[in-house]
Tab-separated table of C-alpha atoms and ligand atoms in Angstrom:
chain	number	residue	atom	x	y	z
A	1	UNK	CA	-9.298	54.572	133.834
A	2	UNK	CA	-10.667	53.328	130.487
A	3	UNK	CA	-11.388	49.744	129.560
A	4	UNK	CA	-8.281	47.668	128.857
A	5	UNK	CA	-7.959	44.577	126.661
A	6	UNK	CA	-5.042	42.135	126.598
A	7	UNK	CA	-4.776	41.267	122.909
A	8	UNK	CA	-2.645	38.530	121.288
A	9	UNK	CA	0.198	39.920	119.134
A	10	UNK	CA	2.820	38.460	116.829
A	11	UNK	CA	6.453	39.525	116.519
A	12	UNK	CA	5.228	42.973	115.459
A	13	UNK	CA	3.215	44.465	118.339
A	14	UNK	CA	0.484	45.638	115.950
A	15	UNK	CA	-0.069	42.211	114.344
A	16	UNK	CA	-3.155	41.208	116.348
A	17	UNK	CA	-4.480	37.853	115.299
A	18	UNK	CA	-6.530	36.062	117.944
A	19	UNK	CA	-10.014	35.092	116.649
A	20	UNK	CA	-11.336	35.459	120.201
A	21	UNK	CA	-9.783	38.884	120.750
A	22	UNK	CA	-11.266	40.058	117.446
A	23	UNK	CA	-14.718	39.056	118.662
A	24	UNK	CA	-14.178	41.091	121.809
A	25	UNK	CA	-12.852	44.152	119.947
A	26	UNK	CA	-15.862	44.161	117.626
A	27	UNK	CA	-18.211	43.716	120.584
A	28	UNK	CA	-16.609	46.760	122.233
A	29	UNK	CA	-16.963	48.772	119.004
A	30	UNK	CA	-20.600	47.644	118.727
A	31	UNK	CA	-21.268	48.860	122.259
A	32	UNK	CA	-19.461	52.134	121.469
A	33	UNK	CA	-17.046	51.645	124.368
A	34	UNK	CA	-13.579	53.193	124.187
A	35	UNK	CA	-10.738	50.805	125.000
A	36	UNK	CA	-6.978	50.466	124.993
A	37	UNK	CA	-5.240	47.266	124.007
A	38	UNK	CA	-2.104	45.756	125.510
A	39	UNK	CA	-0.103	43.543	123.122
A	40	UNK	CA	0.288	40.115	124.727
A	41	UNK	CA	2.302	37.058	123.686
A	42	UNK	CA	1.533	33.383	124.424
A	43	UNK	CA	4.328	33.160	126.986
A	44	UNK	CA	3.429	36.387	128.836
A	45	UNK	CA	1.509	34.335	131.401
A	46	UNK	CA	2.626	36.563	134.285
A	47	UNK	CA	1.076	39.653	132.691
A	48	UNK	CA	-2.450	38.152	132.951
A	49	UNK	CA	-1.931	36.062	136.102
A	50	UNK	CA	-4.236	38.543	137.901
A	51	UNK	CA	-7.127	37.018	135.888
A	52	UNK	CA	-6.431	33.574	137.363
A	53	UNK	CA	-5.797	31.876	134.003
A	54	UNK	CA	-3.477	32.053	131.000
A	55	UNK	CA	-5.493	32.935	127.872
A	56	UNK	CA	-6.627	36.091	126.126
A	57	UNK	CA	-8.891	37.976	125.701
A	58	UNK	CA	-8.891	39.437	129.202
A	59	UNK	CA	-10.569	42.770	129.889
A	60	UNK	CA	-10.292	45.114	132.837
A	61	UNK	CA	-13.337	47.348	133.120
A	62	UNK	CA	-13.094	49.384	136.322
A	63	UNK	CA	-13.240	46.811	139.127
A	64	UNK	CA	-14.177	43.964	136.788
A	65	UNK	CA	-11.688	41.495	135.343
A	66	UNK	CA	-13.333	39.255	132.735
A	67	UNK	CA	-11.810	36.560	130.505
A	68	UNK	CA	-13.117	34.243	127.774
A	69	UNK	CA	-14.638	35.937	124.735
A	70	UNK	CA	-18.144	34.536	125.295
A	71	UNK	CA	-18.137	35.519	128.976
A	72	UNK	CA	-16.903	38.995	127.979
A	73	UNK	CA	-19.734	39.348	125.428
A	74	UNK	CA	-22.373	38.455	128.023
A	75	UNK	CA	-20.685	40.743	130.570
A	76	UNK	CA	-20.760	43.686	128.128
A	77	UNK	CA	-24.395	43.013	127.206
A	78	UNK	CA	-25.453	42.954	130.868
A	79	UNK	CA	-23.209	45.794	132.084
A	80	UNK	CA	-24.171	48.135	129.225
A	81	UNK	CA	-27.861	47.408	128.545
A	82	UNK	CA	-28.519	50.918	127.184
A	83	UNK	CA	-25.941	50.502	124.410
A	84	UNK	CA	-26.793	48.667	121.146
A	85	UNK	CA	-27.569	45.028	121.906
A	86	UNK	CA	-25.106	42.298	120.929
A	87	UNK	CA	-27.724	39.550	121.002
A	88	UNK	CA	-31.162	41.110	120.492
A	89	UNK	CA	-32.804	39.644	123.589
A	90	UNK	CA	-32.815	36.327	125.440
A	91	UNK	CA	-33.681	34.217	122.377
A	92	UNK	CA	-30.917	35.888	120.406
A	93	UNK	CA	-28.447	35.246	123.212
A	94	UNK	CA	-29.281	31.548	123.157
A	95	UNK	CA	-28.965	31.231	119.376
A	96	UNK	CA	-25.746	33.258	119.410
A	97	UNK	CA	-24.286	30.814	121.927
A	98	UNK	CA	-24.814	28.080	119.336
A	99	UNK	CA	-23.234	30.156	116.536
A	100	UNK	CA	-20.280	30.907	118.827
A	101	UNK	CA	-19.823	27.206	119.580
A	102	UNK	CA	-20.118	26.325	115.872
A	103	UNK	CA	-17.458	28.923	115.041
A	104	UNK	CA	-15.159	27.567	117.779
A	105	UNK	CA	-15.501	23.962	116.683
A	106	UNK	CA	-15.950	24.032	112.926
A	107	UNK	CA	-14.256	27.278	111.889
A	108	UNK	CA	-11.373	27.607	114.343
A	109	UNK	CA	-10.744	23.854	114.010
A	110	UNK	CA	-10.880	23.997	110.200
A	111	UNK	CA	-8.857	27.191	109.736
A	112	UNK	CA	-6.026	26.322	112.114
A	113	UNK	CA	-5.155	23.309	109.938
A	114	UNK	CA	-4.801	25.631	106.934
A	115	UNK	CA	-2.690	28.385	108.539
A	116	UNK	CA	-0.816	27.018	111.548
A	117	UNK	CA	2.629	27.232	109.882
A	118	UNK	CA	1.925	30.866	108.963
A	119	UNK	CA	1.085	31.568	112.603
A	120	UNK	CA	4.424	30.093	113.666
A	121	UNK	CA	6.253	32.284	111.137
A	122	UNK	CA	4.728	35.464	112.574
A	123	UNK	CA	5.257	34.755	116.272
A	124	UNK	CA	7.609	36.603	118.543
A	125	UNK	CA	10.800	34.597	118.989
A	126	UNK	CA	10.013	33.952	122.653
A	127	UNK	CA	6.727	32.226	121.694
A	128	UNK	CA	7.920	29.910	118.933
A	129	UNK	CA	9.098	26.858	120.886
A	130	UNK	CA	6.056	27.035	123.207
A	131	UNK	CA	3.652	27.287	120.279
A	132	UNK	CA	5.222	24.427	118.341
A	133	UNK	CA	5.358	22.155	121.362
A	134	UNK	CA	1.815	22.785	122.610
A	135	UNK	CA	0.193	22.621	119.159
A	136	UNK	CA	2.109	19.566	117.951
A	137	UNK	CA	1.072	17.799	121.151
A	138	UNK	CA	-2.553	18.857	120.566
A	139	UNK	CA	-2.609	17.743	116.917
A	140	UNK	CA	-0.321	14.736	117.279
A	141	UNK	CA	1.653	15.818	114.195
A	142	UNK	CA	4.277	18.362	113.160
A	143	UNK	CA	2.913	21.754	112.133
A	144	UNK	CA	4.398	21.293	108.665
A	145	UNK	CA	2.530	17.988	108.216
A	146	UNK	CA	-0.731	19.655	109.220
A	147	UNK	CA	-0.610	22.356	106.521
A	148	UNK	CA	1.063	20.201	103.826
A	149	UNK	CA	-2.279	19.280	102.205
A	150	UNK	CA	-3.971	22.630	102.635
A	151	UNK	CA	-4.732	23.135	98.925
A	152	UNK	CA	-6.867	19.981	99.114
A	153	UNK	CA	-8.201	20.539	102.627
A	154	UNK	CA	-9.460	24.055	101.889
A	155	UNK	CA	-12.043	22.555	99.520
A	156	UNK	CA	-13.600	20.596	102.406
A	157	UNK	CA	-13.323	23.658	104.659
A	158	UNK	CA	-15.292	25.772	102.158
A	159	UNK	CA	-18.094	23.177	102.196
A	160	UNK	CA	-18.517	23.695	105.952
A	161	UNK	CA	-19.519	27.325	105.223
A	162	UNK	CA	-22.754	26.285	103.508
A	163	UNK	CA	-24.967	27.434	106.454
A	164	UNK	CA	-23.392	30.895	106.212
A	165	UNK	CA	-24.157	30.977	102.465
A	166	UNK	CA	-27.780	30.036	103.135
A	167	UNK	CA	-27.983	32.853	105.683
A	168	UNK	CA	-26.423	35.578	103.512
A	169	UNK	CA	-28.664	34.627	100.582
A	170	UNK	CA	-31.643	35.705	102.706
A	171	UNK	CA	-30.345	38.557	104.889
A	172	UNK	CA	-27.222	40.734	105.125
A	173	UNK	CA	-26.079	39.585	108.583
A	174	UNK	CA	-26.633	36.971	111.260
A	175	UNK	CA	-28.093	39.907	113.176
A	176	UNK	CA	-30.589	40.623	110.345
A	177	UNK	CA	-30.239	44.059	108.740
A	178	UNK	CA	-27.337	44.969	111.046
A	179	UNK	CA	-24.386	42.995	112.413
A	180	UNK	CA	-24.610	41.437	115.875
A	181	UNK	CA	-22.338	39.311	118.059
A	182	UNK	CA	-23.030	36.169	115.995
A	183	UNK	CA	-21.437	37.982	113.028
A	184	UNK	CA	-18.399	38.899	115.119
A	185	UNK	CA	-18.046	35.341	116.438
A	186	UNK	CA	-17.779	34.025	112.883
A	187	UNK	CA	-15.961	37.000	111.361
A	188	UNK	CA	-13.279	36.878	114.093
A	189	UNK	CA	-12.166	33.543	112.609
A	190	UNK	CA	-11.698	35.028	109.130
A	191	UNK	CA	-9.957	38.090	110.523
A	192	UNK	CA	-7.574	35.847	112.483
A	193	UNK	CA	-6.566	34.201	109.210
A	194	UNK	CA	-6.277	37.499	107.296
A	195	UNK	CA	-4.010	39.018	109.939
A	196	UNK	CA	-1.556	36.123	109.993
A	197	UNK	CA	-1.707	34.222	106.693
A	198	UNK	CA	-1.692	34.933	102.952
A	199	UNK	CA	-3.497	31.619	102.296
A	200	UNK	CA	-6.863	32.315	100.587
A	201	UNK	CA	-9.743	30.821	102.563
A	202	UNK	CA	-12.491	32.062	100.255
A	203	UNK	CA	-12.928	32.537	96.514
A	204	UNK	CA	-14.155	35.902	95.299
A	205	UNK	CA	-17.404	34.504	93.907
A	206	UNK	CA	-18.353	33.030	97.304
A	207	UNK	CA	-21.234	35.011	98.895
A	208	UNK	CA	-19.365	34.697	102.216
A	209	UNK	CA	-16.670	36.948	100.686
A	210	UNK	CA	-19.092	39.900	100.408
A	211	UNK	CA	-20.363	39.346	103.967
A	212	UNK	CA	-16.763	39.314	105.251
A	213	UNK	CA	-16.055	42.490	103.228
A	214	UNK	CA	-18.903	44.356	104.868
A	215	UNK	CA	-17.556	43.449	108.315
A	216	UNK	CA	-14.062	44.569	107.300
A	217	UNK	CA	-15.661	47.941	106.499
A	218	UNK	CA	-17.792	48.141	109.667
A	219	UNK	CA	-17.000	50.778	112.300
A	220	UNK	CA	-15.164	52.943	109.784
A	221	UNK	CA	-13.048	50.023	108.564
A	222	UNK	CA	-11.780	49.084	112.033
A	223	UNK	CA	-10.986	45.448	111.162
A	224	UNK	CA	-10.018	46.190	107.554
A	225	UNK	CA	-7.341	48.679	108.630
A	226	UNK	CA	-5.645	46.219	110.985
A	227	UNK	CA	-2.256	44.858	109.952
A	228	UNK	CA	-2.727	41.744	107.844
A	229	UNK	CA	-2.690	40.373	104.308
A	230	UNK	CA	-4.665	41.878	101.426
A	231	UNK	CA	-7.592	39.730	100.264
B	1	GSH	N1	-12.503	30.038	124.933
B	1	GSH	C1	-11.540	31.113	124.979
B	1	GSH	C2	-10.320	30.749	124.162
B	1	GSH	C3	-9.183	31.748	124.346
B	1	GSH	C4	-7.893	31.278	123.714
B	1	GSH	O1	-7.691	30.068	123.479
B	1	GSH	N2	-6.997	32.225	123.469
B	1	GSH	C5	-5.685	31.892	122.924
B	1	GSH	C6	-5.256	32.965	121.924
B	1	GSH	S1	-6.162	32.829	120.415
B	1	GSH	C7	-4.682	31.914	124.055
B	1	GSH	O2	-4.645	32.853	124.811
B	1	GSH	N3	-3.844	30.881	124.140
B	1	GSH	C8	-2.831	30.814	125.152
B	1	GSH	C9	-2.028	29.555	125.043
B	1	GSH	O3	-2.223	28.780	124.117
B	1	GSH	O4	-1.158	29.407	125.888
B	1	GSH	C10	-12.204	32.408	124.464
B	1	GSH	O5	-13.247	32.330	123.785
B	1	GSH	O6	-11.741	33.499	124.801
């Protein structure tokens, strides 16, 4: 049996929008591993109960069940050492852990405030009440209040991307000449937004735009072909 990934979907089964699942899919492509995805909704807790928790990504690889995108990345690196490296050695793994944490805190946290109402609009009916309730509790505000000032808030969000601009001014990817897991950790956040929201996160003259474009084209346009909004 091939590798299987439980992948967050919207109302349409092929609208796949989790930033964490995108990281995992690109890591699998990078390793050249074939996989099948299972569309999963927020309230399908029973479907992944075998993993002992309630979030995706979850992968089944033979006898191994692994969840959490960072844990999956380290699992793939260690289980498939002869395939192209995701981290480029122990030092790279350590630095990538920081990039991953920065993406989780600064990017996921910044982007969700710009697109959360668009996420709600694309969810399967059975997920909507759960999503609204859990997120409004988390943010302490209605979803509509959170995105109301997004035209202003996106300006501050773009400023947080300055380290990425510094990086792409000197080299094509976080991984150097070729993409690595640090690229996927950051790119997954932009792909999440593209798949679920028409709201423009970047301006065309931003050097981050070109970096994102090259990842949309990677692996024969794997991420670029996914259902989402045009950029
Ligand atoms: N730290 C986890 C986060 C996973 C996560 O939060 N996944 C979301 C989808 S983007 C989820 O499954 N949420 C379920 C819920 O909110 O009930 C990772 O990196 O995989």
